Structure formats: C-alpha cells, structure tokens
PDB file of C-alpha atoms and ligand atoms in Angstrom:
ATOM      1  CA  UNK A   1     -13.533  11.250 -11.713  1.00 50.00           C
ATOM      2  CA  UNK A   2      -9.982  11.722 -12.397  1.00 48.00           C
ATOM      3  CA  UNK A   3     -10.319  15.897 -12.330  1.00 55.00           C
ATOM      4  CA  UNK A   4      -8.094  18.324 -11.048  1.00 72.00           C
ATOM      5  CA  UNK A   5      -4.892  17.580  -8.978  1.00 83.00           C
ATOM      6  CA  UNK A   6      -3.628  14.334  -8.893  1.00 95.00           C
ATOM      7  CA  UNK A   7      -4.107  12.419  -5.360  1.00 97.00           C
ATOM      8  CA  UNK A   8      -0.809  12.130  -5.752  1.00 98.00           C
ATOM      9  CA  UNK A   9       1.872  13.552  -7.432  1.00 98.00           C
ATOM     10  CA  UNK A  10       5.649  12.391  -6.805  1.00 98.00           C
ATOM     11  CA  UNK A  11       7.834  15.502  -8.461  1.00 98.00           C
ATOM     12  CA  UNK A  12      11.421  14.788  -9.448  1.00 98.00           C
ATOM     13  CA  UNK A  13      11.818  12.596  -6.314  1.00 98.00           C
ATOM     14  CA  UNK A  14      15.059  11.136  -5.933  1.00 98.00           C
ATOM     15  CA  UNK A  15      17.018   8.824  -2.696  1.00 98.00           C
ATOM     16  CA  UNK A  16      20.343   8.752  -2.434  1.00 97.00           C
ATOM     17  CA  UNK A  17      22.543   6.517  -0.236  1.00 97.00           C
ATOM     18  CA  UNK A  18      25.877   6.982  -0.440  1.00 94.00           C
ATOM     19  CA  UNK A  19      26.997   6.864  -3.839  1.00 93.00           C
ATOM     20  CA  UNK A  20      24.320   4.804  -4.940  1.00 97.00           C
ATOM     21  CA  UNK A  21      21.058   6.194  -6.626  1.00 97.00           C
ATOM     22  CA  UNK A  22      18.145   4.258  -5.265  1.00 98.00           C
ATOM     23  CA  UNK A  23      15.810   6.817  -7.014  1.00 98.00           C
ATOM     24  CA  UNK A  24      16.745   8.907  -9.484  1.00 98.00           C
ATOM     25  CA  UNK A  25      14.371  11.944 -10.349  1.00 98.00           C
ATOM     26  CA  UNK A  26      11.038  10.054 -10.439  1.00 98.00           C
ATOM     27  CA  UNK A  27       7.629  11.679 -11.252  1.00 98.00           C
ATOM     28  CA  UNK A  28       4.516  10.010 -11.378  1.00 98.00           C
ATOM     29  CA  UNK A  29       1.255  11.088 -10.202  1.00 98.00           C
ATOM     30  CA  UNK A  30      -1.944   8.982  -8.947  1.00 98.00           C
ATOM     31  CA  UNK A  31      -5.390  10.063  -8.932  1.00 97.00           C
ATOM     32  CA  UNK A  32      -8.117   9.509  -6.735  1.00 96.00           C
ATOM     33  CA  UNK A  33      -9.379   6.146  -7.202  1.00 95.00           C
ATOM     34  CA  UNK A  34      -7.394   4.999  -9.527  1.00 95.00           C
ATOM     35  CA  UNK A  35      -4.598   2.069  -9.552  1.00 95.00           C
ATOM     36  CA  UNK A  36      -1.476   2.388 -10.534  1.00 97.00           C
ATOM     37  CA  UNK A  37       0.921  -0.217 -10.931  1.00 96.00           C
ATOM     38  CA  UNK A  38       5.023   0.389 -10.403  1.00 96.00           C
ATOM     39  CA  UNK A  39       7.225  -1.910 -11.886  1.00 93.00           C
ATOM     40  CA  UNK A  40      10.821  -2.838 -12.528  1.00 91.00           C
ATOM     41  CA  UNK A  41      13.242  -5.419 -11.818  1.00 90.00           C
ATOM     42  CA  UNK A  42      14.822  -6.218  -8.335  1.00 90.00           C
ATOM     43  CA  UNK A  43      16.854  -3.424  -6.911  1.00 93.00           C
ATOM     44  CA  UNK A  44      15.304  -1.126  -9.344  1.00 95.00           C
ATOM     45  CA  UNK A  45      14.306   1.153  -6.501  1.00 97.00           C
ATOM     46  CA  UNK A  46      10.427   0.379  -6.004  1.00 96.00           C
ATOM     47  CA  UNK A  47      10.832   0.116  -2.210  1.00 96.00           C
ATOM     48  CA  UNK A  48      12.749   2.693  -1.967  1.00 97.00           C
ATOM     49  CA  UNK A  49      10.491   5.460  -3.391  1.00 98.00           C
ATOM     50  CA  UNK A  50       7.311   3.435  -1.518  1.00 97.00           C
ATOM     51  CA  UNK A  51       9.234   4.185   1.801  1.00 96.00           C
ATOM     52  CA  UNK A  52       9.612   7.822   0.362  1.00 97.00           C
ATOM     53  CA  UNK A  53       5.540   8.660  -0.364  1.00 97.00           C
ATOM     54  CA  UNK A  54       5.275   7.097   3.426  1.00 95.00           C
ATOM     55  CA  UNK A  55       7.756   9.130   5.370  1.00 96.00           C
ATOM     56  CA  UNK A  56       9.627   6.490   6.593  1.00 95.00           C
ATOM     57  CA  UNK A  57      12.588   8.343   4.619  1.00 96.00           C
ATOM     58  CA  UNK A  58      13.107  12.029   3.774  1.00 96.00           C
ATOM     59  CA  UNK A  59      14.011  11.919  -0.536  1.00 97.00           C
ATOM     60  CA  UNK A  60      16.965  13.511  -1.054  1.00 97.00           C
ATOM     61  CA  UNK A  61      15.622  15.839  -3.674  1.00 97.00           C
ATOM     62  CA  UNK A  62      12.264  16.551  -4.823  1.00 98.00           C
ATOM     63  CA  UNK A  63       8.657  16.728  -3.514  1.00 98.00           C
ATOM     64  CA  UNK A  64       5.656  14.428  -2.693  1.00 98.00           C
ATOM     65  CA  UNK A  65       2.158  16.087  -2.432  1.00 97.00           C
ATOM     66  CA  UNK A  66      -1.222  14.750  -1.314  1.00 97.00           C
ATOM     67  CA  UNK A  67      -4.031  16.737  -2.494  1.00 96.00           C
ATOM     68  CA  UNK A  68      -1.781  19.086  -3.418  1.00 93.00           C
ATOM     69  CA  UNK A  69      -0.538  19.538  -0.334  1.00 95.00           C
ATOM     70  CA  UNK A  70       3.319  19.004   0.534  1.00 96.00           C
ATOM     71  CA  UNK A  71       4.154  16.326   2.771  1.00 95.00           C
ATOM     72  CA  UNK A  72       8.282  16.787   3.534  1.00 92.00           C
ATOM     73  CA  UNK A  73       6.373  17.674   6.992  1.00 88.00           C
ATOM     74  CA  UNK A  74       4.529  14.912   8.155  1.00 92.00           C
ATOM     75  CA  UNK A  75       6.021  12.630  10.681  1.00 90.00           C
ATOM     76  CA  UNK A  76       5.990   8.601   9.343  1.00 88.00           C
ATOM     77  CA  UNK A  77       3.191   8.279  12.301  1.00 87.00           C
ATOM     78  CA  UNK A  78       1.101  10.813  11.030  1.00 90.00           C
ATOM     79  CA  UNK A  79       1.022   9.707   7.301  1.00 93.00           C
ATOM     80  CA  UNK A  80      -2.048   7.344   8.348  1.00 92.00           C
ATOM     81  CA  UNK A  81      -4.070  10.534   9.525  1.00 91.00           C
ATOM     82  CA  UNK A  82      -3.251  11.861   6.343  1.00 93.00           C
ATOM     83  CA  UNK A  83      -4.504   9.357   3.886  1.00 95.00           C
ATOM     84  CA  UNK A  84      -1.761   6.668   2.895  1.00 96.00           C
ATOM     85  CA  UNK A  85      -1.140   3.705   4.527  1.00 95.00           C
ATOM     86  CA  UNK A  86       0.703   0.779   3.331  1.00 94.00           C
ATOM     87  CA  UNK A  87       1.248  -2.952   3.098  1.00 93.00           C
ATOM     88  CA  UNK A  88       5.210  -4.219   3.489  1.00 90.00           C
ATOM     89  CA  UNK A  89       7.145  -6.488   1.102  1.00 84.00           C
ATOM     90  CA  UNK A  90       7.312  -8.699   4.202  1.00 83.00           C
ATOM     91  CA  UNK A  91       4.519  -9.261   6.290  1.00 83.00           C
ATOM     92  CA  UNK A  92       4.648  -7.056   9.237  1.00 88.00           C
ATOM     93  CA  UNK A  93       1.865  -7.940  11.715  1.00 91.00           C
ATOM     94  CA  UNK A  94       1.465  -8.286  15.575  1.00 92.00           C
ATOM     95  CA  UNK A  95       2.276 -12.305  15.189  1.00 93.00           C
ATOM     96  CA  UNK A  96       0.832 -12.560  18.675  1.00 94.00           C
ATOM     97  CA  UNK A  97      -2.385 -11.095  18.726  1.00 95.00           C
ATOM     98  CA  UNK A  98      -5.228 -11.957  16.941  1.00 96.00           C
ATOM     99  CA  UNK A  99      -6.367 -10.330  13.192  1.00 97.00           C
ATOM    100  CA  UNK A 100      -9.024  -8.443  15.563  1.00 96.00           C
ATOM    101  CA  UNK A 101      -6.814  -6.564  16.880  1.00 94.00           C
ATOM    102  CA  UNK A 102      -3.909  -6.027  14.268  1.00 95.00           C
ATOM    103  CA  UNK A 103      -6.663  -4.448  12.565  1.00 95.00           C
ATOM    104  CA  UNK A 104      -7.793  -2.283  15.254  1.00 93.00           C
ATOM    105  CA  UNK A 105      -4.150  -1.325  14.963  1.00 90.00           C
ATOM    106  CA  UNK A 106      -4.458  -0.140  11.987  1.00 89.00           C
ATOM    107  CA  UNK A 107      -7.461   2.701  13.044  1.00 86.00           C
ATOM    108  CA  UNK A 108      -6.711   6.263  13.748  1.00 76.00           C
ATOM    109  CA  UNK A 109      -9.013   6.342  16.199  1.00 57.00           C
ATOM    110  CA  UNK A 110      -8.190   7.429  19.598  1.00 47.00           C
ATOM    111  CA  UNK A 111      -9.420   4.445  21.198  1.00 44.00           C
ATOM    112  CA  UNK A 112      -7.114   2.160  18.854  1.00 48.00           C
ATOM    113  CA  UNK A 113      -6.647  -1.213  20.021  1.00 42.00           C
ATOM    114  CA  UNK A 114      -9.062  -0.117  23.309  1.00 46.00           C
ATOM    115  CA  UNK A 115      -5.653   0.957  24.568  1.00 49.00           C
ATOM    116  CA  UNK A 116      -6.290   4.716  24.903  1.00 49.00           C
ATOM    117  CA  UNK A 117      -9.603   5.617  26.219  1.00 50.00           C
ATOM    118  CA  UNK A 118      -8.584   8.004  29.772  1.00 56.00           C
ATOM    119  CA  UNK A 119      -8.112  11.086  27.552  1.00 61.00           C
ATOM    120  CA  UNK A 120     -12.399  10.520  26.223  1.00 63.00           C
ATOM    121  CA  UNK A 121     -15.066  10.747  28.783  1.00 69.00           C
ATOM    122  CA  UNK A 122     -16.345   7.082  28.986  1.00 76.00           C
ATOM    123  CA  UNK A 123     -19.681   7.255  26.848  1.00 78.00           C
ATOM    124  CA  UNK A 124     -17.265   8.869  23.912  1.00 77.00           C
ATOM    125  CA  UNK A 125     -14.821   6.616  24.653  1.00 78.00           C
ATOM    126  CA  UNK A 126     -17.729   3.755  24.738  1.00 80.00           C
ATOM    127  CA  UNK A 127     -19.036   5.373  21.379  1.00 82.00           C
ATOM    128  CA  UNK A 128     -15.585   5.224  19.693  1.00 82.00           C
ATOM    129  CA  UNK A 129     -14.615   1.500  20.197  1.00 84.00           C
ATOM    130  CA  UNK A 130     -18.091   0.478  19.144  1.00 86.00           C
ATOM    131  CA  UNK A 131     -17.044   2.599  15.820  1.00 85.00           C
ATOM    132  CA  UNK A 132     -13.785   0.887  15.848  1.00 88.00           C
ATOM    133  CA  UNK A 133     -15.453  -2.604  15.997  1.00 89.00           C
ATOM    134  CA  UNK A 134     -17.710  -1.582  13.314  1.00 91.00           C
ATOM    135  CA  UNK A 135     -14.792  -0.846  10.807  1.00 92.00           C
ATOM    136  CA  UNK A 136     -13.125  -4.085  11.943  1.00 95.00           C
ATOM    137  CA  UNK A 137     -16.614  -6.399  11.060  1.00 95.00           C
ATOM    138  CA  UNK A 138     -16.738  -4.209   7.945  1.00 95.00           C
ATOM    139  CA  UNK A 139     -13.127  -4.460   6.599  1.00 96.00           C
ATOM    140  CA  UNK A 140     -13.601  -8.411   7.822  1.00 97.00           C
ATOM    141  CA  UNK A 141     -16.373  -8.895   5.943  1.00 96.00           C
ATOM    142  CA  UNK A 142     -14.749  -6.836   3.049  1.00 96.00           C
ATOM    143  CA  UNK A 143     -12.182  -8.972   2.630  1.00 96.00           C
ATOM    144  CA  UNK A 144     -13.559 -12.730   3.573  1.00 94.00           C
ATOM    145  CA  UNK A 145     -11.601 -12.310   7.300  1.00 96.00           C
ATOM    146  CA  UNK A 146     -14.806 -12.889   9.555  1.00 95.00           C
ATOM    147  CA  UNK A 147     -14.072 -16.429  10.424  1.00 96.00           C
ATOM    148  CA  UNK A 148     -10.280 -15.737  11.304  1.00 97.00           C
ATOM    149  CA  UNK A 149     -10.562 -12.716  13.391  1.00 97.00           C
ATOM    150  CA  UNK A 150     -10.624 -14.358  17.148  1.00 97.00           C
ATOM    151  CA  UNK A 151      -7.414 -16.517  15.665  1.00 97.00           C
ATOM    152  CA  UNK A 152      -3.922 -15.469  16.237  1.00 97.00           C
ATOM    153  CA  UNK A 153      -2.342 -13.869  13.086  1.00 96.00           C
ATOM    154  CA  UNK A 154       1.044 -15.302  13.252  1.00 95.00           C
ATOM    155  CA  UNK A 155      -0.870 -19.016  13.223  1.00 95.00           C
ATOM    156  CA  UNK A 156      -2.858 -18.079   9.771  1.00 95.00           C
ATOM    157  CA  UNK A 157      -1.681 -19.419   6.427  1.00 94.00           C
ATOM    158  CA  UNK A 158       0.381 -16.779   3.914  1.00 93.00           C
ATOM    159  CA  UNK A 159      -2.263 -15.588   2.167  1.00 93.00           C
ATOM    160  CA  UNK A 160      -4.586 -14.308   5.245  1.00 95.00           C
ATOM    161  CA  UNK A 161      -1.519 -12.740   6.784  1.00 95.00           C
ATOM    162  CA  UNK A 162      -1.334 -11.355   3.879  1.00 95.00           C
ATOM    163  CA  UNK A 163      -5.164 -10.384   3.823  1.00 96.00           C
ATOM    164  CA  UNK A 164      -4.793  -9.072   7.502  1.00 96.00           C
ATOM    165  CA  UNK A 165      -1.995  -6.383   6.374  1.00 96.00           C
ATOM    166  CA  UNK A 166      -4.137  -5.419   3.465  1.00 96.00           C
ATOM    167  CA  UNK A 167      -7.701  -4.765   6.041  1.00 97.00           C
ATOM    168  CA  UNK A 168      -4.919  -2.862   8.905  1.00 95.00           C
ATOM    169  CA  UNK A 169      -3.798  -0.679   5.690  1.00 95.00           C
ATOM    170  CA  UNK A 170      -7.783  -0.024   4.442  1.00 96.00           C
ATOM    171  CA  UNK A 171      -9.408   0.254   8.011  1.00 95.00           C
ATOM    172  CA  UNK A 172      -8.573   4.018   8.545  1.00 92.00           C
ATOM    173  CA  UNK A 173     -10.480   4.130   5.447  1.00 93.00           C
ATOM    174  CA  UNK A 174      -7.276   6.202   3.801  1.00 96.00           C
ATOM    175  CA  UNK A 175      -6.712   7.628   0.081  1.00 97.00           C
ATOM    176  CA  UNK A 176      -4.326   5.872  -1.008  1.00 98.00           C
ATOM    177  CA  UNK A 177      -2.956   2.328  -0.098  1.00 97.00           C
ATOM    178  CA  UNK A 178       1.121   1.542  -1.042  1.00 97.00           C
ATOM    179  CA  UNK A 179       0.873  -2.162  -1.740  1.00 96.00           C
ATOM    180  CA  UNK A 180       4.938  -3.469  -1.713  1.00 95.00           C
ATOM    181  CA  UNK A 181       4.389  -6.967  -3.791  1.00 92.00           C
ATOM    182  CA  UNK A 182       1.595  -7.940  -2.678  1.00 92.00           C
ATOM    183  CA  UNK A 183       1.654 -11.231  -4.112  1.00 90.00           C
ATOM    184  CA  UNK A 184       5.603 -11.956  -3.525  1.00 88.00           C
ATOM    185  CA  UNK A 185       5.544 -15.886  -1.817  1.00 89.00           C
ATOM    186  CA  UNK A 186       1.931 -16.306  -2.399  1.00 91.00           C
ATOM    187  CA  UNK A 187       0.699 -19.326  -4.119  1.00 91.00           C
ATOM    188  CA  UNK A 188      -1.557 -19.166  -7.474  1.00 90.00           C
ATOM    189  CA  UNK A 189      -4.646 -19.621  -5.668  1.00 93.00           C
ATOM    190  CA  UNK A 190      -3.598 -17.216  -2.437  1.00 93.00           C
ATOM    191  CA  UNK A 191      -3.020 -14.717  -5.666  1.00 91.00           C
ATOM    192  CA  UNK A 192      -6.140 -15.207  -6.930  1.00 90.00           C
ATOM    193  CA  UNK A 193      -7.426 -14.737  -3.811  1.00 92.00           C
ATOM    194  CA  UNK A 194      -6.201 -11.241  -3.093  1.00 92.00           C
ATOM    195  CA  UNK A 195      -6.900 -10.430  -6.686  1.00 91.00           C
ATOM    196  CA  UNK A 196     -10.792 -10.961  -5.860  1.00 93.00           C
ATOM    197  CA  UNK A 197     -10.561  -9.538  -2.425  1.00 95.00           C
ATOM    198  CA  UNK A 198      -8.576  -6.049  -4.100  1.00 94.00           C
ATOM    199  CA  UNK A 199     -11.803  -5.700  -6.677  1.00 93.00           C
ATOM    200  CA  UNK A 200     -13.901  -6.080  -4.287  1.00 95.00           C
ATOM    201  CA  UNK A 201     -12.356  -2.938  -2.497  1.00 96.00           C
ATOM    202  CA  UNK A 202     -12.927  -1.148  -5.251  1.00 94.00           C
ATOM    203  CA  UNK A 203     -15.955  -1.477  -5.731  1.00 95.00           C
ATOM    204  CA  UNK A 204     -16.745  -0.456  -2.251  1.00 95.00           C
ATOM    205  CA  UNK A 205     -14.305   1.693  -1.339  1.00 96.00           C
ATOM    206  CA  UNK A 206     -13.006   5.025  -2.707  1.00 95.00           C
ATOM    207  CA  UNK A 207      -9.369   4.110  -2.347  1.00 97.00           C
ATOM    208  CA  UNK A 208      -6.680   4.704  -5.201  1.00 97.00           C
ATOM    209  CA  UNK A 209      -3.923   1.921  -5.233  1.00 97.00           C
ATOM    210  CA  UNK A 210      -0.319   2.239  -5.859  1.00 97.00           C
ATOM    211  CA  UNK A 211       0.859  -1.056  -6.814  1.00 96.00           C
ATOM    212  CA  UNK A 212       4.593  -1.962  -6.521  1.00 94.00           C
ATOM    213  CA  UNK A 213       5.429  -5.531  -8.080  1.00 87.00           C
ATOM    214  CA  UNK A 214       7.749  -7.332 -10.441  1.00 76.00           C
ATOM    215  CA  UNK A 215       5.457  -9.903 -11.180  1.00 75.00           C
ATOM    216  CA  UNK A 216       4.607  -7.924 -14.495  1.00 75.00           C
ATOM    217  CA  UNK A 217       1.276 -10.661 -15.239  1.00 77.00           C
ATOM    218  CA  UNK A 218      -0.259  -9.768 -11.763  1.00 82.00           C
ATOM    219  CA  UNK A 219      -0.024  -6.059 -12.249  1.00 85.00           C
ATOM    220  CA  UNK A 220      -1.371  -5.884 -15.821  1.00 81.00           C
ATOM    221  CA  UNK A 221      -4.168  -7.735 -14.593  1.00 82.00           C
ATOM    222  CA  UNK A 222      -5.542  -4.856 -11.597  1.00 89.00           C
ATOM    223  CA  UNK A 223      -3.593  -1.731 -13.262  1.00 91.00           C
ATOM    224  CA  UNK A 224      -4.956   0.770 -16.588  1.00 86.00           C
ATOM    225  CA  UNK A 225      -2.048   2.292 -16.082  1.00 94.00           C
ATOM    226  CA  UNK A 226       2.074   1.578 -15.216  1.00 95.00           C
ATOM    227  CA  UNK A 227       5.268   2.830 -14.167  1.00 96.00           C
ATOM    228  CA  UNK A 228       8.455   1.065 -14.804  1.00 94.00           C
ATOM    229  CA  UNK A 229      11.718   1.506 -12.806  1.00 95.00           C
ATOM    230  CA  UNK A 230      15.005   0.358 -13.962  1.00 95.00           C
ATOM    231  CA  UNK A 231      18.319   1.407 -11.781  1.00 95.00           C
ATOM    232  CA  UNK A 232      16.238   3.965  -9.996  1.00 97.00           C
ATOM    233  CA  UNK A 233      14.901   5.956 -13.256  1.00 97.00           C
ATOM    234  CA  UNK A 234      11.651   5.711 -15.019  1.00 97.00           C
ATOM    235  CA  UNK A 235      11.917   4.337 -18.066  1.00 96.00           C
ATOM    236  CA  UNK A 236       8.466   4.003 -19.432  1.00 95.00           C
ATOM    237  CA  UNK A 237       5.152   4.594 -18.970  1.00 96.00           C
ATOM    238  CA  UNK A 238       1.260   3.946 -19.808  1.00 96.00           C
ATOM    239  CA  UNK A 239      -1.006   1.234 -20.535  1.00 93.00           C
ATOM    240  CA  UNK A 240       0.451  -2.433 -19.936  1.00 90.00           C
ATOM    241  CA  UNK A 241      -0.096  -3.253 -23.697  1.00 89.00           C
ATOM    242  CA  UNK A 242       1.695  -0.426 -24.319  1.00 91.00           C
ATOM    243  CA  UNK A 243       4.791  -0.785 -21.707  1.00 91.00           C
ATOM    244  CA  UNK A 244       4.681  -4.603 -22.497  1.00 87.00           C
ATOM    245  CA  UNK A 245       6.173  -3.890 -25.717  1.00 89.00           C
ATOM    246  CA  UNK A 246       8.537  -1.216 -24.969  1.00 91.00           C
ATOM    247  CA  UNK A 247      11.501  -2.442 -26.098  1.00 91.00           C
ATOM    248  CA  UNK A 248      13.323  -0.624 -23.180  1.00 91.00           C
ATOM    249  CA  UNK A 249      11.055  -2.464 -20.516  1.00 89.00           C
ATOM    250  CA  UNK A 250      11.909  -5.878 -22.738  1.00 87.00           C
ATOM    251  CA  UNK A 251      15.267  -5.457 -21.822  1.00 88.00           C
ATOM    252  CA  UNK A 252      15.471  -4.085 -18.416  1.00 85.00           C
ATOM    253  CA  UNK A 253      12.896  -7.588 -17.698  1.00 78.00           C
ATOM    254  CA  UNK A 254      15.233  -9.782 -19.485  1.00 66.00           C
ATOM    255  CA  UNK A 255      18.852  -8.601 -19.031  1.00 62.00           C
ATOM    256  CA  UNK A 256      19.705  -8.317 -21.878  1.00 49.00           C
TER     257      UNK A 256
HETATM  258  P1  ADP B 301      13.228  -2.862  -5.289  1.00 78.78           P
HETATM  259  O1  ADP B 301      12.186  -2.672  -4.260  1.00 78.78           O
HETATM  260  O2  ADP B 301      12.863  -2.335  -6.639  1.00 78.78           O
HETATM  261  O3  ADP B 301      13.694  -4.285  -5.385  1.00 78.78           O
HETATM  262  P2  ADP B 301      14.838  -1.252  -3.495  1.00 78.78           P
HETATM  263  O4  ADP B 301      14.147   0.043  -3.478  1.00 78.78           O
HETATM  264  O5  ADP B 301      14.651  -2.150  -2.342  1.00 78.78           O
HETATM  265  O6  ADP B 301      14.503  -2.018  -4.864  1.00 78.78           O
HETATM  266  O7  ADP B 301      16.399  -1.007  -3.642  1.00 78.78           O
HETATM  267  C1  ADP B 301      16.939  -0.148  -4.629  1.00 78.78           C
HETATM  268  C2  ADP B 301      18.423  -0.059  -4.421  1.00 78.78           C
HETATM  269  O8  ADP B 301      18.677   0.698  -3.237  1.00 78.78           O
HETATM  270  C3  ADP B 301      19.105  -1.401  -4.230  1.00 78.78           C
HETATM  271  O9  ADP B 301      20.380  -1.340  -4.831  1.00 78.78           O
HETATM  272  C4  ADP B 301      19.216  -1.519  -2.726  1.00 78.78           C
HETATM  273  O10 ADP B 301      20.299  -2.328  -2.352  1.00 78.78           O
HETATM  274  C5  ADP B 301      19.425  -0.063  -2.316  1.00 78.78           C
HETATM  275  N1  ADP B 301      18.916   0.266  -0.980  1.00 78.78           N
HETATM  276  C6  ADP B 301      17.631   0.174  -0.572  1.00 78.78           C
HETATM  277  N2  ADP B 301      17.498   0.597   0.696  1.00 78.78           N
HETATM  278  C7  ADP B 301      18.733   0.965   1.095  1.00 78.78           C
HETATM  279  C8  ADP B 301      19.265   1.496   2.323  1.00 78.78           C
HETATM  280  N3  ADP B 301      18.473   1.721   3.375  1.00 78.78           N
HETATM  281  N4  ADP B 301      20.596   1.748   2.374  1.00 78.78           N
HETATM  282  C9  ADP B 301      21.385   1.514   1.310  1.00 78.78           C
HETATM  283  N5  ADP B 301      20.954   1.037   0.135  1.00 78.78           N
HETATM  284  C10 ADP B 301      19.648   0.758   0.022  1.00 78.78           C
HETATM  285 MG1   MG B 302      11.213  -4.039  -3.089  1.00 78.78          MG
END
C-alpha cells in the first residue's frame, strides 16, 4: 500500500509569530491510508502546523505537498476539494441546525446544504442532492449518527458533537482527515466510543489520519506510527514503543 510518494509530506515547515517559533522546521510525511499520530505537550505547536497542512495559515518557511503536488496555492476553502479536511480542537458546528445538515455542510457538492441548486438544471440538481443525502445516510450509518440526524447539533451530548465534526470532515470522502484532539473533554466511554467509530472508518474507508493529541495512551492505541513536538521541533519519531521510551519524549511529557 504505502508505495511511492507520501500522501503527504510536510518539508522543513516552520510558523513564525513574532519572535516566537510555533513550528520550527518540521518534516513528516503521511501515506495513503495510514494513521499517524502527532504528539507533544501543550503549546508544543501541534495546532499550529494542523492549521498549516489546512491553509488556514501560510508557514513561514517550507513546503506542504499532497500527492506530490504543492499546496502554498490553494485557498483554505478549496483544501476540502483537494483532499484534507479537518476536525477542530473545539467543536465547531452549526449549533443551530440539525447533524443532517452540518453534514451536508461538509460535501463539496454543488448542491451543499440544498442551498445552491440555480447554477444545475433541476433533474442534475435533483440528481445531486439525492447523492448528497446518500453520503449523509452513509457517513450516519458509518458512524452510529442515524438516530440523531433530525436533532439539533448544539442540543447533542459531547461525544456526538464530537461524532458530527468527525462525519462533516469524512463526507467529502477526502484523503486525509486532521483530527485536533479528538478526545480532549470527552469522557472514557465517549473515548471509547470514537475509538470504535475511527476503526470502523478504516475499515471502510480509504482515508489516512493525522492524529494530533497529548493524550499519549489514546494515540498509541489507533497510531503504528508517531511524531512528537516539543517547543515547535520534532524531537522523535517511530513506533509508540519506541517513542514511549525515548528518553527525550520522557522529559518533554514530564518537565523535567
Ligand atoms: P499545541 O496545539 O501543541 O498546544 P499551538 O500550536 O496551539 O500548540 O501553539 C504553539 C505556540 O504558538 C504556543 O506558544 C501558542 O501560544 C503560539 N500560537 C499559536 N497560535 C498563535 C497565533 N495565532 N499567534 C501567536 N501565537 C500563537
Ligand atoms: Mg492544540
């Protein structure tokens, strides 16, 4: 599986603010498929180079590449198109409007949300939000949503917010979904719960993962392989037995 080019390949990427070095000449690669896990205490920069792969900021050195293919270019609202959507450290959903349709948010489609249908004749249009309602019973289904999607989003507990994010991220059916701790707030059994609902995408989706968290247990438990970020650089890197006993990663985790 794992031939030829990485999915994606982060070269020498660093953010800058100011003074401070958010990210600080980072390379990692993904490939299709597979997840990855980046971790590293608070403030460590994970966020930061997450918003980088997605557009939402320009790095201040170095390149990203999809497929091979240089993305400085892309506009944040194209990125979806692309391949690579995301989930947010803090839920971001349409509180007011029900999972349904914060999924349907989530499609490329032109008819997205049934919002924009005068630029399709009306039988493609038609044709395109039965499509669109398709993806949204099949991401539902996917991930154990079917009974909540008529309800509200912002009334749901947590862990289907949560959920929600995670089906508006896959329904574009994309390469490569940036999950931004995941599991930050949830309780054990809302964990376990999206660990069971992220295998099951897996198996039935051909979707790599990048997996930002500092919840190092979690991570080890869905990743072969891991990054670790301290103070914006990497600091190790490979298998969790093997970074869960690098002395470096022992310290930047305790402190010390
Ligand atoms: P993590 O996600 O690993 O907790 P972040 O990427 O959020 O870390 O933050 C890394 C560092 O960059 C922190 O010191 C944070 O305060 C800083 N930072 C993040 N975003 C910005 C920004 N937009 N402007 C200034 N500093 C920022
Ligand atoms: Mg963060």
């Amino acid at each position: 599986m794992n031939t030829g080019a990485p999915l994606l390949s982060v070269d020498n990427v660093s953010m800058h603010f100011g003074g401070l070095k958010a990210v600080d000449g980072v390379s990692l690669t993904v490939a299709a498929q597979q997840v990855v896990g980046l971790i590293g205490p608070n403030g460590s920069g994970k966020s930061t180079l997450i918003n980088v792969i997605s557009r939402i900021y320009d790095p201040t050195g170095g390149t990203v590449k999809l497929d091979d293919k240089e993305i400085a270019g892309v506009a944040v609202h194209e990125i979806a198109a692309l391949g690579i959507t995301r989930t947010f450290q803090n839920v971001r959903l349409f509180p007011t409007m029900t999972v349904r349709d914060n999924l349907r948010m989530g499609t490329t489609s032109a008819t997205r949300a049934g919002f924009v249908t005068s630029g399709l004749a009306l039988p493609a249009a038609r044709r395109e939000e039965k499509a669109v309602d398709q993806q949204v019973e099949d991401v539902a289904v996917l991930l154990g949503l079917e009974a909540q999607l008529d309800r509200v989003a912002g009334d749901l507990p947590y862990g289907l917010q949560k959920l929600t994010e995670l089906g508006r991220a896959l329904i574009s059916n994309p390469k490569l979904i940036l999950l931004d701790e995941p599991v930050a707030g949830m309780n054990s059994s809302e964990k376990q719960a999206l660990v069971a609902a992220l295998r099951r995408v897996r198996a039935a989706r051909p979707v790599a993962f990048l997996l930002v968290e500092h919840d190092m247990a979690f991570v080890m438990s869905l990743t072969e392989y891991l990054y670790v970020l301290n103070f914006g650089k990497l600091i190790a890197q490979g298998s969790p037995e093997h970074v869960r006993a690098d002395p470096g990663v022992i310290e930047a985790y305790l402190g010390v």
